[in-house]
PDB file of C-alpha atoms in Angstrom:
ATOM      1  CA  ALA A  94     -10.646  98.958 -85.716  1.00  0.00           C
ATOM      2  CA  GLN A  95     -12.266  95.634 -84.517  1.00  0.00           C
ATOM      3  CA  SER A  96     -14.678  94.007 -86.828  1.00  0.00           C
ATOM      4  CA  VAL A  97     -16.707  90.754 -86.170  1.00  0.00           C
ATOM      5  CA  THR A  98     -17.885  88.548 -89.209  1.00  0.00           C
ATOM      6  CA  GLN A  99     -20.788  86.118 -89.055  1.00  0.00           C
ATOM      7  CA  LEU A 100     -20.901  83.980 -92.186  1.00  0.00           C
ATOM      8  CA  GLY A 101     -24.484  83.260 -93.068  1.00  0.00           C
ATOM      9  CA  SER A 102     -27.258  85.482 -91.886  1.00  0.00           C
ATOM     10  CA  HIS A 103     -29.724  82.527 -92.031  1.00  0.00           C
ATOM     11  CA  VAL A 104     -28.733  78.990 -91.250  1.00  0.00           C
ATOM     12  CA  SER A 105     -31.388  76.022 -91.495  1.00  0.00           C
ATOM     13  CA  VAL A 106     -30.725  72.827 -89.742  1.00  0.00           C
ATOM     14  CA  SER A 107     -32.896  69.821 -89.079  1.00  0.00           C
ATOM     15  CA  GLU A 108     -33.765  68.949 -85.690  1.00  0.00           C
ATOM     16  CA  GLY A 109     -31.184  66.789 -83.923  1.00  0.00           C
ATOM     17  CA  ALA A 110     -28.366  67.797 -86.599  1.00  0.00           C
ATOM     18  CA  LEU A 111     -25.444  69.619 -85.581  1.00  0.00           C
ATOM     19  CA  VAL A 112     -25.716  73.408 -85.220  1.00  0.00           C
ATOM     20  CA  LEU A 113     -22.482  75.185 -86.333  1.00  0.00           C
ATOM     21  CA  LEU A 114     -22.703  79.095 -86.492  1.00  0.00           C
ATOM     22  CA  ARG A 115     -19.359  80.955 -87.577  1.00  0.00           C
ATOM     23  CA  CYS A 116     -17.590  83.819 -85.995  1.00  0.00           C
ATOM     24  CA  ASN A 117     -14.387  85.512 -86.759  1.00  0.00           C
ATOM     25  CA  TYR A 118     -12.973  88.560 -85.388  1.00  0.00           C
ATOM     26  CA  SER A 119     -10.067  90.816 -86.727  1.00  0.00           C
ATOM     27  CA  SER A 120      -7.850  91.985 -83.949  1.00  0.00           C
ATOM     28  CA  SER A 121      -3.944  91.511 -83.331  1.00  0.00           C
ATOM     29  CA  VAL A 122      -4.764  91.247 -79.440  1.00  0.00           C
ATOM     30  CA  PRO A 123      -7.216  88.398 -78.613  1.00  0.00           C
ATOM     31  CA  PRO A 124     -10.535  90.381 -77.409  1.00  0.00           C
ATOM     32  CA  TYR A 125     -13.052  89.111 -75.210  1.00  0.00           C
ATOM     33  CA  LEU A 126     -15.689  87.222 -77.085  1.00  0.00           C
ATOM     34  CA  PHE A 127     -19.333  86.626 -76.626  1.00  0.00           C
ATOM     35  CA  TRP A 128     -22.308  84.566 -78.138  1.00  0.00           C
ATOM     36  CA  TYR A 129     -25.737  86.169 -77.316  1.00  0.00           C
ATOM     37  CA  VAL A 130     -29.176  84.696 -78.280  1.00  0.00           C
ATOM     38  CA  GLN A 131     -32.191  86.633 -79.134  1.00  0.00           C
ATOM     39  CA  TYR A 132     -35.554  85.214 -78.984  1.00  0.00           C
ATOM     40  CA  PRO A 133     -38.334  86.875 -80.695  1.00  0.00           C
ATOM     41  CA  ASN A 134     -39.839  90.229 -78.997  1.00  0.00           C
ATOM     42  CA  GLN A 135     -36.944  89.657 -76.430  1.00  0.00           C
ATOM     43  CA  GLY A 136     -33.468  91.402 -75.584  1.00  0.00           C
ATOM     44  CA  LEU A 137     -30.217  89.513 -75.933  1.00  0.00           C
ATOM     45  CA  GLN A 138     -29.220  86.825 -73.427  1.00  0.00           C
ATOM     46  CA  LEU A 139     -25.754  85.596 -72.957  1.00  0.00           C
ATOM     47  CA  LEU A 140     -24.947  82.379 -74.104  1.00  0.00           C
ATOM     48  CA  LEU A 141     -21.075  81.910 -73.387  1.00  0.00           C
ATOM     49  CA  LYS A 142     -18.190  83.998 -73.491  1.00  0.00           C
ATOM     50  CA  TYR A 143     -14.311  83.655 -73.676  1.00  0.00           C
ATOM     51  CA  THR A 144     -11.894  85.613 -71.468  1.00  0.00           C
ATOM     52  CA  SER A 145      -8.859  83.802 -71.886  1.00  0.00           C
ATOM     53  CA  ALA A 146      -9.320  81.201 -69.265  1.00  0.00           C
ATOM     54  CA  ALA A 147     -10.018  78.220 -71.421  1.00  0.00           C
ATOM     55  CA  THR A 148     -10.147  77.849 -75.192  1.00  0.00           C
ATOM     56  CA  LEU A 149     -13.290  75.574 -75.260  1.00  0.00           C
ATOM     57  CA  VAL A 150     -16.307  77.313 -73.664  1.00  0.00           C
ATOM     58  CA  LYS A 151     -19.278  75.579 -72.482  1.00  0.00           C
ATOM     59  CA  GLY A 152     -22.452  77.712 -72.072  1.00  0.00           C
ATOM     60  CA  ILE A 153     -26.051  77.335 -71.423  1.00  0.00           C
ATOM     61  CA  ASN A 154     -28.767  75.047 -73.632  1.00  0.00           C
ATOM     62  CA  GLY A 155     -26.127  72.686 -74.748  1.00  0.00           C
ATOM     63  CA  PHE A 156     -23.938  75.514 -76.768  1.00  0.00           C
ATOM     64  CA  GLU A 157     -20.355  75.430 -76.898  1.00  0.00           C
ATOM     65  CA  ALA A 158     -17.565  77.443 -78.576  1.00  0.00           C
ATOM     66  CA  GLU A 159     -14.067  77.061 -79.258  1.00  0.00           C
ATOM     67  CA  PHE A 160     -11.546  79.859 -79.412  1.00  0.00           C
ATOM     68  CA  LYS A 161      -8.938  79.237 -81.961  1.00  0.00           C
ATOM     69  CA  LYS A 162      -6.426  82.224 -82.075  1.00  0.00           C
ATOM     70  CA  SER A 163      -4.533  80.986 -85.087  1.00  0.00           C
ATOM     71  CA  GLU A 164      -7.930  81.109 -87.163  1.00  0.00           C
ATOM     72  CA  THR A 165      -9.205  84.229 -85.489  1.00  0.00           C
ATOM     73  CA  SER A 166     -12.489  82.383 -84.852  1.00  0.00           C
ATOM     74  CA  PHE A 167     -14.875  81.568 -82.151  1.00  0.00           C
ATOM     75  CA  HIS A 168     -17.441  79.429 -83.794  1.00  0.00           C
ATOM     76  CA  LEU A 169     -20.657  78.134 -81.919  1.00  0.00           C
ATOM     77  CA  THR A 170     -21.780  74.435 -81.717  1.00  0.00           C
ATOM     78  CA  LYS A 171     -24.243  72.427 -80.192  1.00  0.00           C
ATOM     79  CA  PRO A 172     -24.542  68.717 -81.284  1.00  0.00           C
ATOM     80  CA  SER A 173     -28.030  68.025 -81.544  1.00  0.00           C
ATOM     81  CA  ALA A 174     -30.694  70.957 -82.601  1.00  0.00           C
ATOM     82  CA  HIS A 175     -33.838  71.455 -80.746  1.00  0.00           C
ATOM     83  CA  MET A 176     -37.010  73.068 -81.872  1.00  0.00           C
ATOM     84  CA  SER A 177     -36.354  75.706 -79.241  1.00  0.00           C
ATOM     85  CA  ASP A 178     -33.185  76.586 -80.592  1.00  0.00           C
ATOM     86  CA  ALA A 179     -34.731  78.870 -83.360  1.00  0.00           C
ATOM     87  CA  ALA A 180     -33.637  82.385 -82.631  1.00  0.00           C
ATOM     88  CA  GLU A 181     -31.210  84.902 -83.737  1.00  0.00           C
ATOM     89  CA  TYR A 182     -27.472  84.660 -82.669  1.00  0.00           C
ATOM     90  CA  PHE A 183     -24.869  87.223 -82.350  1.00  0.00           C
ATOM     91  CA  CYS A 184     -21.324  87.213 -81.940  1.00  0.00           C
ATOM     92  CA  ALA A 185     -19.403  90.046 -80.132  1.00  0.00           C
ATOM     93  CA  ALA A 186     -15.978  90.979 -79.326  1.00  0.00           C
ATOM     94  CA  MET A 187     -14.599  93.413 -76.493  1.00  0.00           C
ATOM     95  CA  ASN A 188     -11.437  94.900 -76.668  1.00  0.00           C
ATOM     96  CA  SER A 189      -9.375  93.695 -73.674  1.00  0.00           C
ATOM     97  CA  GLY A 190      -8.034  97.173 -73.028  1.00  0.00           C
ATOM     98  CA  GLY A 191      -8.829 100.639 -72.824  1.00  0.00           C
ATOM     99  CA  TYR A 192     -12.656 101.461 -73.278  1.00  0.00           C
ATOM    100  CA  GLN A 193     -13.515  98.036 -73.852  1.00  0.00           C
ATOM    101  CA  LYS A 194     -15.610  98.778 -76.784  1.00  0.00           C
ATOM    102  CA  VAL A 195     -18.040  95.894 -77.685  1.00  0.00           C
ATOM    103  CA  THR A 196     -18.376  95.201 -81.444  1.00  0.00           C
ATOM    104  CA  PHE A 197     -21.404  92.965 -82.565  1.00  0.00           C
ATOM    105  CA  GLY A 198     -21.788  91.067 -85.846  1.00  0.00           C
ATOM    106  CA  ILE A 199     -24.595  91.227 -87.915  1.00  0.00           C
ATOM    107  CA  GLY A 200     -26.243  88.219 -86.337  1.00  0.00           C
ATOM    108  CA  THR A 201     -27.170  84.663 -87.950  1.00  0.00           C
ATOM    109  CA  LYS A 202     -30.801  83.309 -87.748  1.00  0.00           C
ATOM    110  CA  LEU A 203     -30.953  79.993 -86.833  1.00  0.00           C
ATOM    111  CA  GLN A 204     -34.083  77.905 -88.368  1.00  0.00           C
ATOM    112  CA  VAL A 205     -34.950  74.416 -87.013  1.00  0.00           C
ATOM    113  CA  ILE A 206     -36.706  72.042 -89.184  1.00  0.00           C
ATOM    114  CA  PRO A 207     -38.703  69.187 -87.839  1.00  0.00           C
TER     115      PRO A 207
ATOM    116  CA  ASP B 115     -39.011  91.402 -61.899  1.00  0.00           C
ATOM    117  CA  ALA B 116     -36.701  92.321 -64.762  1.00  0.00           C
ATOM    118  CA  ASP B 117     -33.290  93.620 -64.075  1.00  0.00           C
ATOM    119  CA  VAL B 118     -33.155  95.859 -66.976  1.00  0.00           C
ATOM    120  CA  THR B 119     -36.549  97.442 -67.939  1.00  0.00           C
ATOM    121  CA  GLN B 120     -37.513  99.579 -71.024  1.00  0.00           C
ATOM    122  CA  THR B 121     -40.152 101.966 -71.523  1.00  0.00           C
ATOM    123  CA  PRO B 122     -42.304 102.139 -73.648  1.00  0.00           C
ATOM    124  CA  ARG B 123     -42.063  98.792 -75.400  1.00  0.00           C
ATOM    125  CA  ASN B 124     -43.701  99.769 -78.684  1.00  0.00           C
ATOM    126  CA  ARG B 125     -44.183 103.632 -79.888  1.00  0.00           C
ATOM    127  CA  ILE B 126     -45.376 104.970 -83.143  1.00  0.00           C
ATOM    128  CA  THR B 127     -44.411 108.941 -83.684  1.00  0.00           C
ATOM    129  CA  LYS B 128     -44.464 111.160 -86.528  1.00  0.00           C
ATOM    130  CA  THR B 129     -41.956 112.932 -88.083  1.00  0.00           C
ATOM    131  CA  GLY B 130     -40.685 115.941 -86.149  1.00  0.00           C
ATOM    132  CA  LYS B 131     -41.822 114.784 -82.844  1.00  0.00           C
ATOM    133  CA  ARG B 132     -39.607 114.621 -79.854  1.00  0.00           C
ATOM    134  CA  ILE B 133     -39.803 111.331 -77.984  1.00  0.00           C
ATOM    135  CA  MET B 134     -37.991 109.837 -74.855  1.00  0.00           C
ATOM    136  CA  LEU B 135     -37.108 106.141 -74.510  1.00  0.00           C
ATOM    137  CA  GLU B 136     -36.325 105.047 -70.840  1.00  0.00           C
ATOM    138  CA  CYS B 137     -34.255 102.414 -69.224  1.00  0.00           C
ATOM    139  CA  SER B 138     -34.003 101.314 -65.600  1.00  0.00           C
ATOM    140  CA  GLN B 139     -31.832  98.620 -63.995  1.00  0.00           C
ATOM    141  CA  THR B 140     -31.710  97.133 -60.601  1.00  0.00           C
ATOM    142  CA  LYS B 141     -28.320  95.309 -61.143  1.00  0.00           C
ATOM    143  CA  GLY B 142     -26.477  97.960 -59.405  1.00  0.00           C
ATOM    144  CA  HIS B 143     -24.060  98.394 -62.806  1.00  0.00           C
ATOM    145  CA  ASP B 144     -21.939 101.409 -63.405  1.00  0.00           C
ATOM    146  CA  ARG B 145     -22.094 101.186 -67.091  1.00  0.00           C
ATOM    147  CA  MET B 146     -25.326 101.637 -69.140  1.00  0.00           C
ATOM    148  CA  TYR B 147     -25.774 101.803 -73.208  1.00  0.00           C
ATOM    149  CA  TRP B 148     -28.313 102.321 -75.787  1.00  0.00           C
ATOM    150  CA  TYR B 149     -28.129 100.542 -78.919  1.00  0.00           C
ATOM    151  CA  ARG B 150     -30.256 100.381 -81.927  1.00  0.00           C
ATOM    152  CA  GLN B 151     -30.852  97.228 -84.060  1.00  0.00           C
ATOM    153  CA  ASP B 152     -31.675  96.942 -87.767  1.00  0.00           C
ATOM    154  CA  PRO B 153     -32.034  93.903 -89.763  1.00  0.00           C
ATOM    155  CA  GLY B 154     -28.571  92.852 -91.294  1.00  0.00           C
ATOM    156  CA  LEU B 155     -26.923  95.762 -89.368  1.00  0.00           C
ATOM    157  CA  GLY B 156     -26.542  93.945 -86.224  1.00  0.00           C
ATOM    158  CA  LEU B 157     -26.366  96.028 -83.145  1.00  0.00           C
ATOM    159  CA  ARG B 158     -24.932  99.694 -83.287  1.00  0.00           C
ATOM    160  CA  LEU B 159     -23.706 101.657 -80.312  1.00  0.00           C
ATOM    161  CA  ILE B 160     -25.645 105.293 -79.787  1.00  0.00           C
ATOM    162  CA  TYR B 161     -24.412 106.440 -76.434  1.00  0.00           C
ATOM    163  CA  TYR B 162     -22.672 104.936 -73.581  1.00  0.00           C
ATOM    164  CA  SER B 163     -22.221 106.072 -69.933  1.00  0.00           C
ATOM    165  CA  PHE B 164     -19.612 104.744 -67.267  1.00  0.00           C
ATOM    166  CA  ASP B 165     -21.062 106.407 -64.414  1.00  0.00           C
ATOM    167  CA  VAL B 166     -23.646 109.534 -63.639  1.00  0.00           C
ATOM    168  CA  LYS B 167     -21.121 112.083 -64.925  1.00  0.00           C
ATOM    169  CA  ASP B 168     -19.643 110.268 -67.868  1.00  0.00           C
ATOM    170  CA  ILE B 169     -21.426 109.945 -71.004  1.00  0.00           C
ATOM    171  CA  ASN B 170     -19.974 109.433 -74.369  1.00  0.00           C
ATOM    172  CA  LYS B 171     -20.969 109.441 -78.013  1.00  0.00           C
ATOM    173  CA  GLY B 172     -21.093 105.829 -79.931  1.00  0.00           C
ATOM    174  CA  GLU B 173     -20.801 105.019 -83.415  1.00  0.00           C
ATOM    175  CA  ILE B 174     -24.210 106.684 -84.713  1.00  0.00           C
ATOM    176  CA  SER B 175     -25.121 109.565 -82.181  1.00  0.00           C
ATOM    177  CA  ASP B 176     -26.322 112.056 -84.685  1.00  0.00           C
ATOM    178  CA  GLY B 177     -30.048 112.785 -84.059  1.00  0.00           C
ATOM    179  CA  TYR B 178     -30.094 111.400 -80.356  1.00  0.00           C
ATOM    180  CA  SER B 179     -29.117 112.789 -76.885  1.00  0.00           C
ATOM    181  CA  VAL B 180     -29.081 111.017 -73.531  1.00  0.00           C
ATOM    182  CA  SER B 181     -29.331 111.786 -70.138  1.00  0.00           C
ATOM    183  CA  ARG B 182     -28.020 109.376 -66.933  1.00  0.00           C
ATOM    184  CA  GLN B 183     -30.455 110.862 -64.136  1.00  0.00           C
ATOM    185  CA  ALA B 184     -29.057 108.473 -61.782  1.00  0.00           C
ATOM    186  CA  GLN B 185     -26.954 105.291 -61.596  1.00  0.00           C
ATOM    187  CA  ALA B 186     -29.949 103.173 -62.215  1.00  0.00           C
ATOM    188  CA  LYS B 187     -31.690 105.392 -64.921  1.00  0.00           C
ATOM    189  CA  PHE B 188     -30.605 106.096 -68.610  1.00  0.00           C
ATOM    190  CA  SER B 189     -32.675 107.996 -71.109  1.00  0.00           C
ATOM    191  CA  LEU B 190     -32.673 108.377 -74.928  1.00  0.00           C
ATOM    192  CA  SER B 191     -34.010 111.300 -76.730  1.00  0.00           C
ATOM    193  CA  LEU B 192     -34.720 111.848 -80.288  1.00  0.00           C
ATOM    194  CA  GLU B 193     -34.872 115.536 -80.750  1.00  0.00           C
ATOM    195  CA  SER B 194     -36.756 115.635 -83.969  1.00  0.00           C
ATOM    196  CA  ALA B 195     -37.652 111.954 -85.171  1.00  0.00           C
ATOM    197  CA  ILE B 196     -37.322 111.112 -88.723  1.00  0.00           C
ATOM    198  CA  PRO B 197     -38.512 107.682 -90.474  1.00  0.00           C
ATOM    199  CA  ASN B 198     -34.862 106.206 -90.598  1.00  0.00           C
ATOM    200  CA  GLN B 199     -35.068 106.178 -86.896  1.00  0.00           C
ATOM    201  CA  THR B 200     -37.449 103.543 -87.019  1.00  0.00           C
ATOM    202  CA  ALA B 201     -35.700 100.616 -85.354  1.00  0.00           C
ATOM    203  CA  LEU B 202     -35.468  98.385 -82.285  1.00  0.00           C
ATOM    204  CA  TYR B 203     -33.732 100.104 -79.501  1.00  0.00           C
ATOM    205  CA  PHE B 204     -31.954  98.415 -76.578  1.00  0.00           C
ATOM    206  CA  CYS B 205     -30.714  99.354 -73.319  1.00  0.00           C
ATOM    207  CA  ALA B 206     -27.927  97.328 -71.787  1.00  0.00           C
ATOM    208  CA  THR B 207     -25.759  97.424 -68.523  1.00  0.00           C
ATOM    209  CA  SER B 208     -22.335  96.013 -67.410  1.00  0.00           C
ATOM    210  CA  ASP B 209     -20.540  96.249 -64.124  1.00  0.00           C
ATOM    211  CA  GLY B 210     -17.333  97.412 -66.256  1.00  0.00           C
ATOM    212  CA  ALA B 211     -14.774  94.714 -64.943  1.00  0.00           C
ATOM    213  CA  GLY B 212     -12.618  93.168 -67.790  1.00  0.00           C
ATOM    214  CA  GLY B 213     -14.394  91.068 -70.102  1.00  0.00           C
ATOM    215  CA  ARG B 214     -17.949  91.094 -68.178  1.00  0.00           C
ATOM    216  CA  ALA B 215     -20.982  90.604 -70.303  1.00  0.00           C
ATOM    217  CA  GLN B 216     -23.622  93.238 -71.015  1.00  0.00           C
ATOM    218  CA  TYR B 217     -27.209  92.579 -69.756  1.00  0.00           C
ATOM    219  CA  PHE B 218     -30.046  93.775 -72.128  1.00  0.00           C
ATOM    220  CA  GLY B 219     -33.408  95.078 -71.681  1.00  0.00           C
ATOM    221  CA  PRO B 220     -36.354  93.602 -73.919  1.00  0.00           C
ATOM    222  CA  GLY B 221     -36.361  96.449 -76.138  1.00  0.00           C
ATOM    223  CA  THR B 222     -38.289  99.251 -77.437  1.00  0.00           C
ATOM    224  CA  ARG B 223     -39.889  98.975 -81.004  1.00  0.00           C
ATOM    225  CA  LEU B 224     -40.020 102.626 -82.568  1.00  0.00           C
ATOM    226  CA  LEU B 225     -41.912 103.430 -85.595  1.00  0.00           C
ATOM    227  CA  VAL B 226     -41.591 106.825 -86.978  1.00  0.00           C
ATOM    228  CA  LEU B 227     -44.167 107.691 -89.782  1.00  0.00           C
TER     229      LEU B 227
END
């Protein structure tokens, strides 16, 4: 069964510092991959997605993620953290065939320190 | 107006009560989903529906039931609420095409006493 691992349930960065949130998936067939962001008291919003068109994916708010098949990873990065980036981030994988089941990671809470 | 709406946004109920959470969407999507979110566990799928006549159990369906009243409406019921069903519940939709993202409602925070 597909699984998604997010390393670090809490990550703290200083404002202006690099943001790196890690995500690894387990699948012999590369799935579709997503990063979602959840702000307090809100639902999840799509940040970006990988659907095999390009390995480096750019999303909203300056975030990007790189798909690395050899490492089964899809880490999320942003060069310079902003206070408004404080939120919880979820990585998700969707099977590319059949029912297209979506599996979510447990989430990473990002704290931005002024 | 929001594309995916959920009512109520907050609910407190007592053990043994039956409650219904409602979800409506204006995105025209065929697929609808119910998830629950618990701290440290991420999102877990309760039920999903690919169209009005197609409803399927997710990974944690015990104690829950659903109804797809129309393409735009998908309700989740807790037949007899218990405290470990205290959680944040999300409805989501997608259009089913390969690799399409899901669109989430704002969530319903449920407390079962």
